[in-house]
Amino acid sequence: MATASSSSAPADASTGLTKLPFPPVTKQHILNCSFHAWHPRYRAITPKARLVPLSPPFLSYLRADGIILPPDENDRTDWSDSDSGIFSSTDNASEAEEDEDDDPSTQWRDVHEAVRATIEELGGKVVPKLNWSAPKDATWIAATNSMECRTPNDIYLLLKSSDFVTHDLEHAFDDCDEDTPVDQTVTQKDSILSSDSIPYHLVLRKHITLNPSVEFRCFVRRRKLIAVCQRDLNYFEFLFKMQDKLRDRIQEFFQVRLQDSFPDENFTFDVYVPPPHDRVWLVDINPWAQRTDPLLFSWLELLTLPEPPEPSTSEVVSPPLGSQSKYGQDPASAKSTREDQGDQTDSESEDDEEGEEMFAPEFRLVHRDDPEAYGFTTPQYSAHKLPRDVVDASRGGEGSMREFADKWKEVLAKQHEEDGQDSGD
């Protein structure tokens, strides 16, 4: 049964907890979940993407107030190759200097050209994100009202308008415990884990049309997959008929690809399982922290759900040749004894294997009558990786404009009423 998520609740009154029992969240854990850190390892199982390293001048541009975009390349004319000196007057030279002053990309031309080339390489349409977050909260300002970008300016407009991106830039290590280096003389690690020296990257993914009904968020605790749920909080009837198949595919994918290779034992990850639902794609990796939206779970549930049993270690191990076994015999003569015990040992092993196979992650879907099915009580951005107050604040841009529009309509309506009364008098 689906339940409403409550990621902002600090405790559970029924248990008497005043703080959720999270393990310490370190800066290194946050960095391990950065796209640039894990993508090279899992590139073959991730949708096509390219990374553009961001220079300090470009980061300063993102942090600066106001939105100033580079001049549109289509509006530029390169007179140097066509005028043969006819139009190279002093006035034109001064205009060129003014244009250059109005172009913020002159300070980060290398990034600008890399972004342009990457868009072309990926087919002309891309979806941007920073190390952790995509500017989903800023799509209201885009001409397409979506994350689809076709020019560098489309990307800059989204990044500059997004509170999610601002959080990546200014608050990536909020609520983190300090990492303790093994050797106090190691200063390089400390410098790498400071906010000012995070290796920021612009991630550009090839734009493809995804079916949101088959995107899932998965929760890993102590290297064990304990829970899976929908990312899109709408009711999809067909998911219930293939729930077991989806669970098996995702669990197999985790065990083969992620269980032993990701550096942290606790994390969450998002997957996409397109038809015919035989292959799983890794979309994102998120921190095991309260900033990650638990969607159809609560974090208290995820911290206390049962785990799979540990692998059995009760198998009989043959002692070295020439030594006595636990039956007081050498290995050769003990062979018949072990055969006599075979039926019992086999049955115990089968019981152990059945016990391990019987465990399945909690798989939660939105039911028809759940409030989540209609999206009235859930966050607008179900896949955000930020505290809820940041998500609420991110709605300010669009909300403020709507509020202004509503008030303006009220003013006009009131004015019409007064004009009507005056004309009646």
Coordinates of C-alpha atoms in Angstrom, one line a residue:
M1 CA 0.0 0.0 0.0
A2 CA 1.4 3.4 -0.9
T3 CA 1.9 6.0 1.8
A4 CA 2.5 9.7 1.6
S5 CA 6.1 10.7 1.9
S6 CA 7.2 13.0 4.8
S7 CA 10.8 13.8 4.2
S8 CA 10.6 17.0 6.2
A9 CA 9.5 15.3 9.5
P10 CA 12.4 15.3 11.9
A11 CA 11.0 12.5 14.1
D12 CA 8.2 10.1 14.7
A13 CA 6.1 10.8 17.8
S14 CA 4.9 7.2 18.0
T15 CA 8.5 6.0 18.5
G16 CA 9.6 8.8 20.7
L17 CA 12.5 9.6 18.3
T18 CA 13.5 13.3 18.3
K19 CA 15.9 12.8 15.3
L20 CA 16.0 10.3 12.5
P21 CA 18.7 7.7 13.0
F22 CA 20.7 8.6 9.9
P23 CA 24.4 7.5 9.7
P24 CA 26.7 10.5 9.5
V25 CA 26.5 12.1 6.0
T26 CA 30.0 13.1 5.0
K27 CA 31.2 15.4 2.3
Q28 CA 32.9 12.5 0.6
H29 CA 29.6 10.7 0.4
I30 CA 28.0 13.8 -1.3
L31 CA 30.9 13.9 -3.7
N32 CA 30.6 10.2 -4.5
C33 CA 27.0 10.9 -5.6
S34 CA 28.1 13.7 -7.9
F35 CA 27.5 12.8 -11.6
H36 CA 31.1 13.5 -12.6
A37 CA 32.3 11.1 -9.9
W38 CA 30.2 8.0 -10.8
H39 CA 29.5 8.5 -14.5
P40 CA 32.8 7.2 -15.8
R41 CA 32.4 4.0 -14.0
Y42 CA 28.8 3.4 -15.2
R43 CA 28.9 5.1 -18.5
A44 CA 27.9 1.9 -20.4
I45 CA 24.6 1.6 -18.5
T46 CA 23.7 5.3 -18.4
P47 CA 21.8 7.3 -21.1
K48 CA 24.1 9.2 -23.4
A49 CA 25.6 12.2 -21.7
R50 CA 28.7 14.5 -22.0
L51 CA 30.4 16.5 -19.2
V52 CA 31.7 20.0 -19.6
P53 CA 34.1 21.1 -16.8
L54 CA 33.2 24.6 -15.5
S55 CA 35.8 27.3 -15.1
P56 CA 35.8 29.8 -12.2
P57 CA 34.7 32.7 -14.5
F58 CA 31.6 30.6 -15.6
L59 CA 30.8 29.7 -11.9
S60 CA 31.0 33.4 -11.1
Y61 CA 28.6 34.1 -13.9
L62 CA 26.1 31.5 -12.5
R63 CA 26.4 33.0 -9.0
A64 CA 26.0 36.6 -10.2
D65 CA 22.6 38.4 -9.8
G66 CA 20.6 39.1 -12.9
I67 CA 20.3 37.2 -16.1
I68 CA 22.5 38.5 -18.9
L69 CA 22.8 36.1 -21.9
P70 CA 25.5 36.2 -24.6
P71 CA 24.4 37.7 -27.9
D72 CA 22.6 35.3 -30.2
E73 CA 25.1 33.9 -32.7
N74 CA 22.5 34.1 -35.4
D75 CA 22.2 37.8 -35.0
R76 CA 26.0 38.3 -35.4
T77 CA 27.7 39.3 -38.7
D78 CA 31.4 38.8 -39.1
W79 CA 32.2 41.9 -41.1
S80 CA 36.0 41.3 -40.9
D81 CA 35.7 38.7 -43.7
S82 CA 33.3 40.6 -46.0
D83 CA 33.6 44.4 -45.8
S84 CA 37.2 44.6 -47.2
G85 CA 37.7 47.7 -45.0
I86 CA 34.7 49.6 -46.4
F87 CA 32.7 49.5 -43.2
S88 CA 35.6 49.5 -40.7
S89 CA 34.8 53.0 -39.5
T90 CA 35.5 54.3 -36.0
D91 CA 31.8 54.1 -35.2
N92 CA 31.6 50.5 -36.1
A93 CA 34.6 49.7 -34.0
S94 CA 33.1 51.4 -31.0
E95 CA 29.8 49.4 -31.5
A96 CA 31.9 46.2 -31.7
E97 CA 33.5 47.1 -28.4
E98 CA 30.1 47.7 -26.8
D99 CA 28.9 44.4 -28.0
E100 CA 31.9 42.7 -26.5
D101 CA 31.3 44.4 -23.2
D102 CA 27.7 43.2 -23.2
D103 CA 28.8 39.6 -23.9
P104 CA 29.4 37.8 -20.6
S105 CA 30.8 34.8 -22.4
T106 CA 34.0 36.6 -23.3
Q107 CA 35.3 35.6 -19.8
W108 CA 34.5 31.9 -20.4
R109 CA 34.7 31.5 -24.2
D110 CA 36.1 28.0 -23.8
V111 CA 33.1 26.8 -21.9
H112 CA 30.7 28.5 -24.3
E113 CA 32.3 26.8 -27.3
A114 CA 32.4 23.4 -25.5
V115 CA 28.6 23.7 -24.8
R116 CA 27.9 24.6 -28.4
A117 CA 29.9 21.7 -29.7
T118 CA 28.3 19.3 -27.3
I119 CA 24.8 20.3 -28.3
E120 CA 25.7 19.6 -31.9
E121 CA 27.3 16.3 -31.1
L122 CA 24.2 15.1 -29.2
G123 CA 21.9 15.8 -32.1
G124 CA 20.9 19.4 -31.4
K125 CA 18.7 18.9 -28.3
V126 CA 20.0 18.3 -24.8
V127 CA 18.8 18.2 -21.2
P128 CA 21.2 20.0 -18.7
K129 CA 22.0 19.5 -15.0
L130 CA 24.8 20.3 -12.6
N131 CA 26.7 17.9 -10.4
W132 CA 23.6 16.8 -8.5
S133 CA 20.5 18.7 -9.6
A134 CA 18.7 19.5 -12.8
P135 CA 17.0 22.9 -13.1
K136 CA 13.5 21.4 -13.2
D137 CA 12.2 24.3 -11.1
A138 CA 13.0 26.8 -13.8
T139 CA 11.2 25.3 -16.8
W140 CA 8.5 27.9 -16.4
I141 CA 10.9 30.5 -17.9
A142 CA 11.8 28.4 -20.9
A143 CA 10.1 28.9 -24.2
T144 CA 9.3 25.2 -24.5
N145 CA 8.2 25.0 -20.8
S146 CA 10.5 22.0 -20.5
M147 CA 14.1 21.0 -19.9
E148 CA 14.8 20.7 -23.7
C149 CA 17.6 23.0 -24.8
R150 CA 18.7 23.7 -28.3
T151 CA 21.2 26.6 -27.8
P152 CA 23.7 27.5 -25.2
N153 CA 21.5 30.4 -24.1
D154 CA 18.6 28.0 -23.4
I155 CA 20.9 26.3 -21.0
Y156 CA 22.2 29.4 -19.3
L157 CA 18.6 30.7 -18.9
L158 CA 17.6 27.6 -17.0
L159 CA 20.7 27.4 -14.9
K160 CA 20.6 31.1 -13.9
S161 CA 16.8 30.8 -13.0
S162 CA 17.1 27.7 -10.9
D163 CA 17.2 27.5 -7.1
F164 CA 18.1 23.9 -7.4
V165 CA 21.3 24.9 -9.2
T166 CA 22.0 27.6 -6.7
H167 CA 21.8 24.9 -4.0
D168 CA 24.4 22.8 -5.8
L169 CA 26.7 25.9 -6.0
E170 CA 26.2 27.3 -2.5
H171 CA 24.9 24.6 -0.2
A172 CA 26.3 21.2 -1.5
F173 CA 27.8 20.3 1.9
D174 CA 25.0 21.6 4.2
D175 CA 24.3 19.3 7.1
C176 CA 27.4 17.2 6.4
D177 CA 29.8 15.9 9.1
E178 CA 33.4 16.8 8.6
D179 CA 35.5 14.0 7.1
T180 CA 38.3 12.8 9.4
P181 CA 41.5 12.1 7.5
V182 CA 43.4 9.1 8.7
D183 CA 46.6 11.1 8.6
Q184 CA 46.4 14.6 10.0
T185 CA 49.3 15.6 7.8
V186 CA 47.1 15.0 4.7
T187 CA 45.9 18.4 3.6
Q188 CA 45.0 17.7 0.0
K189 CA 41.9 15.8 1.0
D190 CA 40.7 18.6 3.2
S191 CA 41.1 21.1 0.3
I192 CA 39.3 18.9 -2.1
L193 CA 36.4 18.6 0.3
S194 CA 35.9 22.3 0.7
S195 CA 33.0 24.0 -1.0
D196 CA 35.2 26.4 -3.0
S197 CA 37.1 23.6 -4.7
I198 CA 34.3 21.2 -5.8
P199 CA 35.0 20.2 -9.4
Y200 CA 31.7 21.5 -10.9
H201 CA 30.6 20.1 -14.3
L202 CA 27.7 20.8 -16.6
V203 CA 26.1 17.6 -17.6
L204 CA 24.4 17.6 -21.0
R205 CA 22.3 14.6 -21.7
K206 CA 21.0 13.7 -25.2
H207 CA 17.3 14.6 -25.2
I208 CA 15.0 11.6 -25.5
T209 CA 11.4 11.1 -24.7
L210 CA 11.1 9.1 -21.5
N211 CA 8.0 7.3 -20.3
P212 CA 7.8 8.5 -16.7
S213 CA 5.7 5.5 -15.6
V214 CA 8.7 3.2 -15.7
E215 CA 11.1 5.4 -13.8
F216 CA 11.9 4.1 -10.3
R217 CA 13.8 5.2 -7.2
C218 CA 15.7 2.5 -5.4
F219 CA 17.0 2.5 -1.8
V220 CA 20.2 0.7 -0.7
R221 CA 21.1 0.2 2.9
R222 CA 24.3 -1.6 3.9
R223 CA 24.8 -2.7 0.3
K224 CA 21.3 -4.3 0.2
L225 CA 18.4 -3.2 -1.9
I226 CA 15.6 -2.8 0.5
A227 CA 13.0 -0.7 -1.3
V228 CA 11.8 0.4 -4.7
C229 CA 9.0 2.8 -5.7
Q230 CA 7.7 4.9 -8.6
R231 CA 9.3 8.3 -9.3
D232 CA 6.2 9.7 -11.1
L233 CA 3.5 9.9 -8.5
N234 CA 0.6 9.0 -10.7
Y235 CA -1.5 5.8 -10.9
F236 CA -0.5 3.4 -13.7
E237 CA -2.7 0.3 -13.7
F238 CA -0.4 -1.7 -16.0
L239 CA 2.5 -1.6 -13.4
F240 CA 0.7 -3.9 -11.0
K241 CA 0.5 -6.7 -13.6
M242 CA 4.3 -6.6 -14.1
Q243 CA 5.4 -5.7 -10.6
D244 CA 7.3 -9.0 -10.0
K245 CA 9.1 -8.7 -13.3
L246 CA 10.2 -5.2 -12.7
R247 CA 11.4 -6.0 -9.2
D248 CA 13.4 -9.0 -10.5
R249 CA 15.0 -6.9 -13.2
I250 CA 15.9 -4.0 -10.9
Q251 CA 17.3 -6.4 -8.2
E252 CA 19.4 -8.3 -10.7
F253 CA 20.7 -5.0 -12.1
F254 CA 21.7 -3.8 -8.7
Q255 CA 23.4 -7.0 -7.7
V256 CA 25.4 -7.2 -11.0
R257 CA 26.2 -3.5 -11.5
L258 CA 26.1 -1.5 -8.3
Q259 CA 26.2 -3.6 -5.2
D260 CA 29.9 -4.1 -4.9
S261 CA 31.2 -1.2 -7.1
F262 CA 29.7 1.9 -5.6
P263 CA 32.1 3.3 -2.9
D264 CA 29.4 3.9 -0.3
E265 CA 27.2 1.2 1.4
N266 CA 24.2 3.5 1.7
F267 CA 22.8 5.4 -1.3
T268 CA 19.8 5.7 -3.5
F269 CA 19.6 5.4 -7.3
D270 CA 17.1 6.1 -10.0
V271 CA 16.5 3.7 -13.0
Y272 CA 14.6 3.6 -16.2
V273 CA 13.1 0.3 -17.4
P274 CA 11.7 0.9 -21.0
P275 CA 9.7 -1.6 -22.9
P276 CA 10.0 -4.5 -23.3
H277 CA 11.3 -4.1 -19.8
D278 CA 14.3 -6.4 -20.1
R279 CA 17.0 -3.8 -19.7
V280 CA 17.6 -1.3 -16.9
W281 CA 19.3 2.1 -17.3
L282 CA 20.9 4.0 -14.5
V283 CA 19.7 7.6 -14.5
D284 CA 21.0 9.0 -11.3
I285 CA 22.6 8.3 -7.9
N286 CA 21.5 10.3 -4.9
P287 CA 22.8 10.6 -1.3
W288 CA 21.4 8.5 1.6
A289 CA 20.4 11.7 3.3
Q290 CA 17.2 13.6 4.2
R291 CA 17.7 15.9 1.3
T292 CA 16.8 13.0 -1.0
D293 CA 13.0 12.7 -1.5
P294 CA 11.8 9.2 -0.2
L295 CA 8.7 9.6 -2.4
L296 CA 6.2 6.8 -1.4
F297 CA 8.1 6.0 1.8
S298 CA 9.1 7.9 4.9
W299 CA 12.7 8.0 5.9
L300 CA 11.9 6.4 9.2
E301 CA 10.5 3.4 7.2
L302 CA 13.6 3.2 5.1
L303 CA 15.9 3.3 8.1
T304 CA 14.0 0.5 9.9
L305 CA 12.9 -1.8 7.1
P306 CA 14.2 -5.4 7.4
E307 CA 17.2 -6.4 5.4
P308 CA 18.0 -9.7 3.6
P309 CA 19.6 -12.3 5.8
E310 CA 23.4 -12.6 5.7
P311 CA 24.7 -15.4 3.6
S312 CA 25.0 -18.7 5.4
T313 CA 28.5 -19.6 6.7
S314 CA 27.5 -23.0 8.1
E315 CA 28.8 -25.0 5.1
V316 CA 31.1 -28.0 6.0
V317 CA 34.7 -27.3 5.1
S318 CA 37.0 -30.2 4.6
P319 CA 40.1 -30.2 6.8
P320 CA 43.6 -30.5 5.3
L321 CA 44.9 -33.9 4.3
G322 CA 46.3 -35.9 7.1
S323 CA 44.4 -34.1 9.8
Q324 CA 41.3 -35.3 11.6
S325 CA 37.8 -34.1 10.8
K326 CA 35.3 -33.1 13.4
Y327 CA 34.2 -36.8 13.3
G328 CA 37.6 -38.0 14.5
Q329 CA 38.5 -39.5 11.1
D330 CA 40.8 -38.6 8.3
P331 CA 39.1 -37.0 5.3
A332 CA 39.1 -40.2 3.2
S333 CA 37.2 -42.2 5.9
A334 CA 35.0 -39.3 6.7
K335 CA 33.7 -39.2 3.2
S336 CA 31.1 -41.9 3.8
T337 CA 30.1 -40.2 7.0
R338 CA 29.5 -36.9 5.2
E339 CA 27.5 -38.8 2.5
D340 CA 25.3 -40.2 5.3
Q341 CA 24.7 -36.7 6.5
G342 CA 24.2 -35.5 3.0
D343 CA 20.4 -35.5 3.0
Q344 CA 20.3 -33.4 6.1
T345 CA 23.0 -31.0 4.9
D346 CA 21.3 -30.6 1.5
S347 CA 18.0 -29.9 3.1
E348 CA 19.5 -27.3 5.4
S349 CA 21.3 -25.7 2.4
E350 CA 18.0 -25.6 0.5
D351 CA 16.3 -24.0 3.4
D352 CA 19.0 -21.3 3.6
E353 CA 18.8 -20.7 -0.2
E354 CA 15.0 -20.5 0.0
G355 CA 15.3 -18.0 2.8
E356 CA 17.6 -15.8 0.8
E357 CA 15.5 -16.1 -2.3
M358 CA 12.3 -15.3 -0.4
F359 CA 13.5 -11.9 0.5
A360 CA 12.3 -9.2 -1.9
P361 CA 12.7 -5.4 -1.7
E362 CA 9.6 -3.5 -0.7
F363 CA 8.1 -2.5 -4.0
R364 CA 5.6 0.4 -3.7
L365 CA 3.3 1.7 -6.4
V366 CA 0.7 4.4 -6.4
H367 CA -2.8 2.9 -6.0
R368 CA -5.9 4.3 -7.7
D369 CA -7.4 5.8 -4.5
D370 CA -4.1 7.1 -3.1
P371 CA -3.8 10.9 -2.8
E372 CA -0.5 10.7 -4.7
A373 CA -2.4 9.4 -7.8
Y374 CA -3.7 12.9 -8.4
G375 CA -0.7 14.9 -7.2
F376 CA -2.6 17.2 -4.8
T377 CA -0.5 16.6 -1.7
T378 CA 2.9 15.8 -3.2
P379 CA 5.8 18.0 -4.1
Q380 CA 5.8 19.4 -7.6
Y381 CA 9.3 18.0 -8.1
S382 CA 9.2 14.4 -6.9
A383 CA 12.8 13.7 -7.9
H384 CA 14.4 16.7 -6.2
K385 CA 17.4 16.1 -4.0
L386 CA 17.0 19.2 -1.8
P387 CA 15.4 20.0 1.6
R388 CA 11.7 20.7 1.2
D389 CA 12.1 24.4 2.2
V390 CA 14.4 24.9 -0.8
V391 CA 11.7 23.2 -3.1
D392 CA 9.0 25.5 -1.7
A393 CA 11.3 28.5 -2.3
S394 CA 12.0 27.3 -5.8
R395 CA 8.3 27.8 -6.7
G396 CA 8.6 31.5 -5.9
G397 CA 9.5 32.5 -9.4
E398 CA 6.5 31.0 -11.1
G399 CA 4.2 31.6 -8.1
S400 CA 5.1 35.2 -7.8
M401 CA 4.2 35.8 -11.4
R402 CA 0.9 34.0 -11.1
E403 CA 0.1 35.9 -7.9
F404 CA 0.9 39.2 -9.7
A405 CA -1.3 38.2 -12.6
D406 CA -4.2 37.2 -10.3
K407 CA -4.0 40.5 -8.4
W408 CA -3.8 42.4 -11.7
K409 CA -7.0 40.7 -12.8
E410 CA -8.7 41.6 -9.6
V411 CA -7.7 45.3 -10.0
L412 CA -9.0 45.3 -13.6
A413 CA -12.3 43.6 -12.5
K414 CA -12.7 46.1 -9.7
Q415 CA -12.0 49.0 -12.1
H416 CA -14.6 47.7 -14.6
E417 CA -17.1 47.4 -11.7
E418 CA -16.5 51.0 -10.7
D419 CA -16.7 52.2 -14.3
G420 CA -20.0 50.4 -14.6
Q421 CA -21.4 52.0 -11.5
D422 CA -20.3 55.4 -12.5
S423 CA -22.0 55.1 -15.9
G424 CA -25.2 53.8 -14.2
D425 CA -25.3 56.9 -12.0

